[in-house]
Amino acid sequence: MPDNDDDSDLQDDREHRAKTAVYSGELRPGRRSGFTGDSLYETLARVITGEDIPDSVWEQDPEPRDGLFSLKLPARSRKPRRRKAKP
Amino acid sequence: MPMAPRSSRTITAAEFREFHAAGSFSAACDLLFNASVTIAWSLFDVPEDAASLQAAFLTFTKCLRDWLGQRGMPCAYLYSHEVGQRVGAHTHIAVHIPPSGPDWAERSAWDEFPEWVSAWSVRFFGRPAKRAVRVGRTNPPTLVGHWLRVSYAAKGYDRGAVLRSAENSDDGRPVMLGDIIAWDWTDPGPVALRRRVGAARGLGPARRRLGVTKGTLSAPPPAFNPARLVLDRAIVDNNPIDTTARPRTVPLAPFRSKLEDGFLDVRALYGDEFCFLVDPRLVRTGYPTAPEIDIVKELENLVFD
């Protein structure tokens, strides 16, 4: 079914872009997005679903210290939960 | 009289030094932690006193050791006890499981491991418990996955621990224990067990002094005997030409981690690839190719509510 193929290609492309963003450092596991409570998974979900994230919401990174972890991996992030459709 | 609430039991600098040394030694022996197991004891109705939790935990480690031994595999794991607000007392275990088994085996240990952990919980607690046991695995094992697991287990560290004072620091600011741990701090809760974190005996100080852990040499290493080490060294020194005739009598160099040697630079402690994942600013050259692991999948495997 061509429509489904197109959709899945688009989804694959977005996932690829999201993962590329993580690997390149554009999206960092240790970086909050600025949306309340958002971290890696929520941000990735937004990227994957094609939602634009304005630059202004990014939090300022902590000042780097050479050889030490200024940014951290988020110990409490979770996969975005799928919301049940309302009847 | 109501009991005073117990305070959180964080990982001290000395505990982390030992924990990191065990993780470094495991990596040096090519036993990368590629599987993680989290067991929530309270969901099996284990009482939250130290004796009950210790007994339950020891049943798991004993069975794990036996299971690995029966398959001829070295026993390399780290553990960290925590008490969560929702799941109560639980233990994170990072373990090395070889991804492939011997040819004669119908199934490799890698394939069997999740089923074995589930079966163990049913065998010892008489019932399965939903969400009480979680197993995550990565194939092939990677150094990044290894340090992700070690660091995650250490996320309940002592935030006040100073590793280097401001006076002795290059930038005039103290280096805290949290500065060399990659995960956000999380309250570990009031852990009742005597040991907050630990490692398999094969990764402990005695084995590190030997320079090799059990099961990673074709011939078993001799038992540790300081007097014998001195004697062997004397024999070799007096017979420099004959050293090849007695290859096994020359002990391996004792293992010391970078942290034990005083390094605090995370690039020396964990490697550039892991540091790049946590904070790309740490590695100036960058990595043109993506890390071998799927970081999103790794995080899903590790993070336990």
Short mmCIF file of C-alpha atoms in Angstrom, two decimals:
data_model
loop_
_atom_site.label_atom_id
_atom_site.label_comp_id
_atom_site.label_asym_id
_atom_site.label_seq_id
_atom_site.Cartn_x
_atom_site.Cartn_y
_atom_site.Cartn_z
CA MET A 1 0.00 0.00 0.00
CA PRO A 2 1.86 3.08 -1.17
CA ASP A 3 0.37 5.50 1.39
CA ASN A 4 1.55 3.39 4.32
CA ASP A 5 4.99 3.04 2.75
CA ASP A 6 5.23 6.80 2.45
CA ASP A 7 4.22 7.23 6.08
CA SER A 8 6.70 4.69 7.31
CA ASP A 9 9.46 6.25 5.17
CA LEU A 10 8.66 9.62 6.72
CA GLN A 11 8.69 8.11 10.21
CA ASP A 12 12.01 6.37 9.50
CA ASP A 13 13.47 9.62 8.25
CA ARG A 14 12.38 11.50 11.38
CA GLU A 15 13.73 8.79 13.65
CA HIS A 16 16.98 8.87 11.72
CA ARG A 17 17.18 12.64 12.09
CA ALA A 18 16.42 12.40 15.82
CA LYS A 19 19.12 9.80 16.40
CA THR A 20 21.57 11.74 14.27
CA ALA A 21 20.82 14.78 16.41
CA VAL A 22 21.67 12.77 19.52
CA TYR A 23 24.87 11.38 18.08
CA SER A 24 26.00 14.77 16.79
CA GLY A 25 25.39 16.38 20.14
CA GLU A 26 22.61 18.65 18.92
CA LEU A 27 20.24 16.81 21.24
CA ARG A 28 21.97 15.64 24.36
CA PRO A 29 20.73 13.04 26.79
CA GLY A 30 21.86 15.28 29.61
CA ARG A 31 20.19 18.37 28.30
CA ARG A 32 16.72 19.55 29.24
CA SER A 33 14.65 20.92 26.45
CA GLY A 34 13.16 23.80 28.37
CA PHE A 35 9.62 22.44 28.22
CA THR A 36 8.62 21.68 31.78
CA GLY A 37 9.80 18.20 32.68
CA ASP A 38 10.98 17.47 29.17
CA SER A 39 14.13 15.52 28.67
CA LEU A 40 15.58 13.19 26.09
CA TYR A 41 12.58 11.01 25.42
CA GLU A 42 10.01 13.75 25.32
CA THR A 43 12.23 15.83 23.08
CA LEU A 44 12.91 12.91 20.78
CA ALA A 45 9.18 12.24 20.59
CA ARG A 46 8.65 15.83 19.52
CA VAL A 47 11.34 15.55 16.88
CA ILE A 48 10.05 12.21 15.65
CA THR A 49 6.49 13.48 15.30
CA GLY A 50 7.76 16.43 13.33
CA GLU A 51 7.02 19.10 15.92
CA ASP A 52 9.19 22.17 15.60
CA ILE A 53 11.14 23.14 18.69
CA PRO A 54 12.13 26.79 18.70
CA ASP A 55 15.71 27.52 19.67
CA SER A 56 14.56 29.86 22.41
CA VAL A 57 13.31 27.03 24.60
CA TRP A 58 16.72 25.43 25.01
CA GLU A 59 18.18 25.94 28.41
CA GLN A 60 21.59 27.44 28.73
CA ASP A 61 24.19 24.72 29.13
CA PRO A 62 26.11 24.80 32.40
CA GLU A 63 29.57 26.21 32.14
CA PRO A 64 31.91 23.46 30.92
CA ARG A 65 34.81 22.36 33.09
CA ASP A 66 37.60 20.64 31.28
CA GLY A 67 37.75 16.94 32.03
CA LEU A 68 34.62 16.89 34.23
CA PHE A 69 30.96 16.18 33.58
CA SER A 70 29.08 19.47 33.52
CA LEU A 71 26.19 17.91 31.61
CA LYS A 72 24.61 14.75 32.94
CA LEU A 73 22.54 11.91 31.65
CA PRO A 74 18.96 12.18 32.96
CA ALA A 75 18.39 9.49 35.57
CA ARG A 76 14.64 10.00 35.62
CA SER A 77 13.72 10.27 31.97
CA ARG A 78 11.25 7.81 30.59
CA LYS A 79 9.91 6.75 27.30
CA PRO A 80 6.99 8.95 26.28
CA ARG A 81 3.81 7.17 27.22
CA ARG A 82 1.24 6.65 24.57
CA ARG A 83 -1.96 8.35 25.46
CA LYS A 84 -5.12 6.37 25.05
CA ALA A 85 -7.53 7.83 22.55
CA LYS A 86 -10.62 9.25 24.15
CA PRO A 87 -13.76 7.37 23.26
CA MET B 1 7.34 6.88 70.07
CA PRO B 2 7.51 7.27 66.29
CA MET B 3 10.78 6.21 64.70
CA ALA B 4 12.90 8.92 63.14
CA PRO B 5 13.07 8.59 59.35
CA ARG B 6 16.29 7.03 58.19
CA SER B 7 18.53 9.22 56.08
CA SER B 8 19.50 8.42 52.50
CA ARG B 9 22.53 6.23 52.12
CA THR B 10 24.70 7.77 49.43
CA ILE B 11 27.82 6.32 47.84
CA THR B 12 30.93 7.74 49.48
CA ALA B 13 34.09 8.70 47.62
CA ALA B 14 35.88 5.61 48.95
CA GLU B 15 33.00 3.33 47.90
CA PHE B 16 32.95 4.84 44.42
CA ARG B 17 36.72 4.49 44.09
CA GLU B 18 36.39 0.77 44.78
CA PHE B 19 33.31 0.47 42.56
CA HIS B 20 35.02 2.22 39.66
CA ALA B 21 38.15 0.10 40.09
CA ALA B 22 36.06 -3.07 39.82
CA GLY B 23 34.37 -1.73 36.67
CA SER B 24 37.72 -0.73 35.16
CA PHE B 25 39.21 -4.12 35.98
CA SER B 26 36.28 -5.90 34.35
CA ALA B 27 36.74 -3.81 31.20
CA ALA B 28 40.49 -4.48 31.24
CA CYS B 29 39.74 -8.23 31.37
CA ASP B 30 37.43 -7.77 28.35
CA LEU B 31 34.38 -8.57 30.48
CA LEU B 32 32.21 -5.64 29.48
CA PHE B 33 28.90 -5.34 31.30
CA ASN B 34 26.37 -5.90 28.57
CA ALA B 35 23.36 -6.94 30.65
CA SER B 36 21.55 -5.25 33.49
CA VAL B 37 19.12 -6.79 35.95
CA THR B 38 16.98 -4.83 38.36
CA ILE B 39 15.11 -6.68 41.08
CA ALA B 40 12.49 -4.89 43.19
CA TRP B 41 12.48 -6.88 46.43
CA SER B 42 9.44 -5.24 47.93
CA LEU B 43 7.29 -6.42 45.01
CA PHE B 44 8.18 -9.96 46.09
CA ASP B 45 7.11 -9.06 49.65
CA VAL B 46 10.65 -9.33 51.02
CA PRO B 47 10.73 -7.43 54.35
CA GLU B 48 12.86 -4.29 54.15
CA ASP B 49 15.19 -5.16 57.00
CA ALA B 50 18.87 -5.72 56.31
CA ALA B 51 18.90 -9.45 57.08
CA SER B 52 15.96 -10.31 54.83
CA LEU B 53 17.22 -8.21 51.93
CA GLN B 54 20.73 -9.59 52.28
CA ALA B 55 19.44 -13.17 52.28
CA ALA B 56 17.30 -12.53 49.19
CA PHE B 57 20.14 -10.80 47.37
CA LEU B 58 22.62 -13.56 48.20
CA THR B 59 20.28 -16.20 46.77
CA PHE B 60 20.40 -14.34 43.47
CA THR B 61 24.17 -13.84 43.37
CA LYS B 62 24.80 -17.44 44.36
CA CYS B 63 22.50 -18.72 41.64
CA LEU B 64 24.00 -16.32 39.11
CA ARG B 65 27.50 -17.50 40.01
CA ASP B 66 26.45 -21.15 39.70
CA TRP B 67 24.64 -20.55 36.42
CA LEU B 68 27.65 -18.82 34.89
CA GLY B 69 30.06 -21.42 36.30
CA GLN B 70 28.06 -24.32 34.86
CA ARG B 71 28.51 -22.72 31.45
CA GLY B 72 32.22 -22.16 31.92
CA MET B 73 31.84 -18.39 31.99
CA PRO B 74 33.61 -15.93 34.31
CA CYS B 75 31.50 -14.25 36.95
CA ALA B 76 31.75 -10.48 36.60
CA TYR B 77 29.09 -8.19 38.00
CA LEU B 78 28.57 -5.01 39.98
CA TYR B 79 25.57 -4.19 42.14
CA SER B 80 23.98 -1.18 43.76
CA HIS B 81 21.18 -1.24 46.34
CA GLU B 82 18.64 1.57 46.37
CA VAL B 83 15.27 2.33 47.92
CA GLY B 84 12.81 4.05 45.60
CA GLN B 85 9.74 5.97 46.70
CA ARG B 86 7.44 3.86 44.54
CA VAL B 87 9.10 0.46 44.19
CA GLY B 88 10.86 0.33 47.55
CA ALA B 89 14.08 -1.62 48.02
CA HIS B 90 15.62 -2.70 44.74
CA THR B 91 19.03 -3.71 43.40
CA HIS B 92 20.67 -2.82 40.09
CA ILE B 93 23.07 -5.47 38.82
CA ALA B 94 25.35 -4.95 35.80
CA VAL B 95 26.73 -8.24 34.53
CA HIS B 96 28.82 -9.59 31.69
CA ILE B 97 27.08 -12.28 29.63
CA PRO B 98 29.07 -13.60 26.64
CA PRO B 99 26.99 -12.98 23.51
CA SER B 100 27.85 -16.36 22.01
CA GLY B 101 28.27 -19.78 23.57
CA PRO B 102 30.29 -22.89 22.76
CA ASP B 103 29.42 -24.73 19.57
CA TRP B 104 28.04 -27.77 21.38
CA ALA B 105 25.45 -25.78 23.27
CA GLU B 106 22.01 -25.72 21.75
CA ARG B 107 21.34 -22.25 23.09
CA SER B 108 23.83 -19.66 24.20
CA ALA B 109 23.75 -18.16 27.67
CA TRP B 110 22.85 -14.88 26.01
CA ASP B 111 19.58 -16.36 24.73
CA GLU B 112 18.80 -18.12 27.98
CA PHE B 113 19.57 -15.28 30.38
CA PRO B 114 16.23 -13.40 30.53
CA GLU B 115 14.30 -16.65 30.90
CA TRP B 116 16.67 -17.84 33.59
CA VAL B 117 16.20 -14.64 35.61
CA SER B 118 12.40 -14.96 35.36
CA ALA B 119 12.53 -18.62 36.31
CA TRP B 120 14.78 -17.79 39.26
CA SER B 121 12.26 -15.33 40.65
CA VAL B 122 9.45 -17.86 40.35
CA ARG B 123 11.59 -20.58 41.92
CA PHE B 124 12.55 -18.52 44.96
CA PHE B 125 9.48 -16.45 45.57
CA GLY B 126 6.91 -18.94 44.34
CA ARG B 127 5.25 -16.55 41.94
CA PRO B 128 6.03 -14.08 39.21
CA ALA B 129 5.61 -10.44 40.14
CA LYS B 130 4.73 -7.89 37.55
CA ARG B 131 7.45 -5.26 37.04
CA ALA B 132 9.55 -6.78 39.82
CA VAL B 133 12.37 -7.96 37.57
CA ARG B 134 13.74 -6.15 34.56
CA VAL B 135 16.46 -7.45 32.27
CA GLY B 136 18.17 -5.32 29.62
CA ARG B 137 20.88 -6.53 27.26
CA THR B 138 23.18 -5.14 24.59
CA ASN B 139 24.78 -7.19 21.86
CA PRO B 140 27.61 -6.74 21.02
CA PRO B 141 29.10 -5.52 24.32
CA THR B 142 30.51 -2.01 24.05
CA LEU B 143 32.64 0.14 26.29
CA VAL B 144 29.99 2.85 26.17
CA GLY B 145 27.29 0.42 27.33
CA HIS B 146 29.65 -0.83 30.04
CA TRP B 147 30.22 2.64 31.51
CA LEU B 148 26.56 3.57 31.13
CA ARG B 149 25.69 0.68 33.43
CA VAL B 150 28.45 1.37 35.94
CA SER B 151 27.59 5.07 36.08
CA TYR B 152 23.86 4.45 36.37
CA ALA B 153 24.42 2.21 39.38
CA ALA B 154 26.43 5.04 40.98
CA LYS B 155 23.82 7.77 40.51
CA GLY B 156 23.04 7.92 44.24
CA TYR B 157 26.43 9.40 45.14
CA ASP B 158 27.41 11.68 48.00
CA ARG B 159 26.92 15.19 46.61
CA GLY B 160 29.12 16.71 49.31
CA ALA B 161 32.15 14.52 48.71
CA VAL B 162 35.19 16.52 47.61
CA LEU B 163 37.83 14.67 45.59
CA ARG B 164 40.17 17.62 45.14
CA SER B 165 40.07 20.87 47.08
CA ALA B 166 39.82 24.26 45.40
CA GLU B 167 43.38 25.07 46.42
CA ASN B 168 44.73 22.10 44.49
CA SER B 169 42.41 22.39 41.49
CA ASP B 170 43.49 23.94 38.17
CA ASP B 171 40.45 26.20 37.89
CA GLY B 172 40.28 27.11 41.56
CA ARG B 173 37.05 25.21 42.13
CA PRO B 174 36.77 21.97 44.08
CA VAL B 175 36.29 18.75 42.16
CA MET B 176 33.29 16.95 43.61
CA LEU B 177 32.48 13.25 43.36
CA GLY B 178 29.46 14.18 41.22
CA ASP B 179 31.76 15.83 38.67
CA ILE B 180 33.05 12.41 37.56
CA ILE B 181 29.70 10.56 37.55
CA ALA B 182 27.72 10.80 34.33
CA TRP B 183 24.13 10.54 35.58
CA ASP B 184 21.97 13.09 37.33
CA TRP B 185 21.96 12.61 41.06
CA THR B 186 19.08 10.54 42.38
CA ASP B 187 18.13 10.04 45.99
CA PRO B 188 19.12 6.43 46.75
CA GLY B 189 16.87 6.24 49.80
CA PRO B 190 17.62 4.72 53.19
CA VAL B 191 19.40 1.51 52.18
CA ALA B 192 19.51 -0.84 55.14
CA LEU B 193 22.11 -3.25 53.79
CA ARG B 194 25.65 -3.02 55.09
CA ARG B 195 27.19 -2.65 51.64
CA ARG B 196 25.61 0.02 49.49
CA VAL B 197 27.48 -1.02 46.32
CA GLY B 198 29.79 -3.89 45.52
CA ALA B 199 31.20 -6.26 42.96
CA ALA B 200 31.75 -9.95 42.34
CA ARG B 201 34.68 -11.36 44.25
CA GLY B 202 36.50 -11.90 40.94
CA LEU B 203 36.65 -8.13 40.49
CA GLY B 204 37.65 -7.37 44.07
CA PRO B 205 40.94 -6.09 45.47
CA ALA B 206 42.54 -9.56 45.84
CA ARG B 207 41.92 -10.41 42.19
CA ARG B 208 43.06 -7.00 41.06
CA ARG B 209 46.34 -7.56 42.86
CA LEU B 210 46.72 -10.76 40.83
CA GLY B 211 46.11 -8.76 37.66
CA VAL B 212 43.59 -11.16 36.17
CA THR B 213 40.15 -12.42 37.08
CA LYS B 214 39.11 -16.05 37.23
CA GLY B 215 38.10 -17.70 33.99
CA THR B 216 39.84 -15.33 31.58
CA LEU B 217 43.08 -17.27 31.19
CA SER B 218 43.45 -20.66 29.55
CA ALA B 219 45.24 -21.85 32.70
CA PRO B 220 43.93 -20.84 36.11
CA PRO B 221 46.07 -18.23 37.86
CA PRO B 222 47.90 -19.34 41.01
CA ALA B 223 46.48 -18.40 44.36
CA PHE B 224 47.64 -15.06 45.65
CA ASN B 225 50.71 -15.42 47.81
CA PRO B 226 52.85 -12.32 48.38
CA ALA B 227 55.87 -14.37 49.48
CA ARG B 228 55.77 -16.36 46.25
CA LEU B 229 55.60 -13.21 44.14
CA VAL B 230 58.80 -11.96 45.71
CA LEU B 231 60.51 -15.35 45.23
CA ASP B 232 59.44 -15.55 41.57
CA ARG B 233 60.65 -12.06 40.91
CA ALA B 234 64.01 -12.90 42.44
CA ILE B 235 64.33 -16.00 40.25
CA VAL B 236 63.58 -14.02 37.11
CA ASP B 237 65.95 -11.22 38.06
CA ASN B 238 68.76 -13.69 38.67
CA ASN B 239 68.16 -15.62 35.45
CA PRO B 240 67.29 -13.03 32.82
CA ILE B 241 67.99 -15.42 29.93
CA ASP B 242 65.77 -18.12 31.34
CA THR B 243 62.61 -16.04 31.72
CA THR B 244 60.83 -17.70 28.79
CA ALA B 245 61.30 -21.12 30.37
CA ARG B 246 59.12 -20.13 33.31
CA PRO B 247 56.40 -18.00 31.78
CA ARG B 248 53.76 -18.80 34.40
CA THR B 249 55.95 -18.02 37.35
CA VAL B 250 56.12 -14.35 36.39
CA PRO B 251 53.06 -12.73 37.92
CA LEU B 252 51.01 -10.26 35.97
CA ALA B 253 51.23 -6.68 37.07
CA PRO B 254 48.61 -5.81 39.69
CA PHE B 255 45.76 -3.83 38.27
CA ARG B 256 45.15 -0.27 39.39
CA SER B 257 42.42 1.94 38.06
CA LYS B 258 43.05 5.46 36.80
CA LEU B 259 41.02 6.80 39.71
CA GLU B 260 43.15 4.88 42.20
CA ASP B 261 46.19 6.45 40.53
CA GLY B 262 44.79 9.92 41.12
CA PHE B 263 43.32 10.78 37.72
CA LEU B 264 40.11 12.81 37.89
CA ASP B 265 39.77 13.59 34.18
CA VAL B 266 36.69 11.72 33.00
CA ARG B 267 38.30 11.09 29.60
CA ALA B 268 40.96 9.03 31.37
CA LEU B 269 38.41 7.33 33.61
CA TYR B 270 35.84 6.34 30.96
CA GLY B 271 37.33 6.90 27.51
CA ASP B 272 36.59 9.54 24.89
CA GLU B 273 33.62 7.79 23.31
CA PHE B 274 31.62 7.64 26.53
CA CYS B 275 32.50 11.23 27.42
CA PHE B 276 31.45 12.38 23.97
CA LEU B 277 28.07 10.77 24.53
CA VAL B 278 27.55 12.55 27.84
CA ASP B 279 28.96 15.95 26.87
CA PRO B 280 30.38 16.45 23.37
CA ARG B 281 32.30 19.50 24.56
CA LEU B 282 34.66 17.19 26.46
CA VAL B 283 36.10 15.66 23.30
CA ARG B 284 37.50 18.31 21.01
CA THR B 285 38.19 16.06 18.05
CA GLY B 286 34.64 14.71 17.99
CA TYR B 287 33.50 11.43 16.60
CA PRO B 288 32.69 11.48 12.89
CA THR B 289 30.95 8.15 13.14
CA ALA B 290 28.04 7.42 15.42
CA PRO B 291 28.68 5.25 18.48
CA GLU B 292 28.08 1.58 17.89
CA ILE B 293 25.22 1.42 20.34
CA ASP B 294 21.70 2.71 20.14
CA ILE B 295 21.71 5.18 23.01
CA VAL B 296 17.93 5.47 23.09
CA LYS B 297 17.59 1.72 23.48
CA GLU B 298 20.30 1.67 26.13
CA LEU B 299 18.50 4.31 28.18
CA GLU B 300 15.21 2.46 27.87
CA ASN B 301 16.90 -0.68 29.17
CA LEU B 302 18.57 1.03 32.07
CA VAL B 303 16.18 3.54 33.49
CA PHE B 304 14.08 1.90 36.17
CA ASP B 305 11.21 3.74 37.73
#
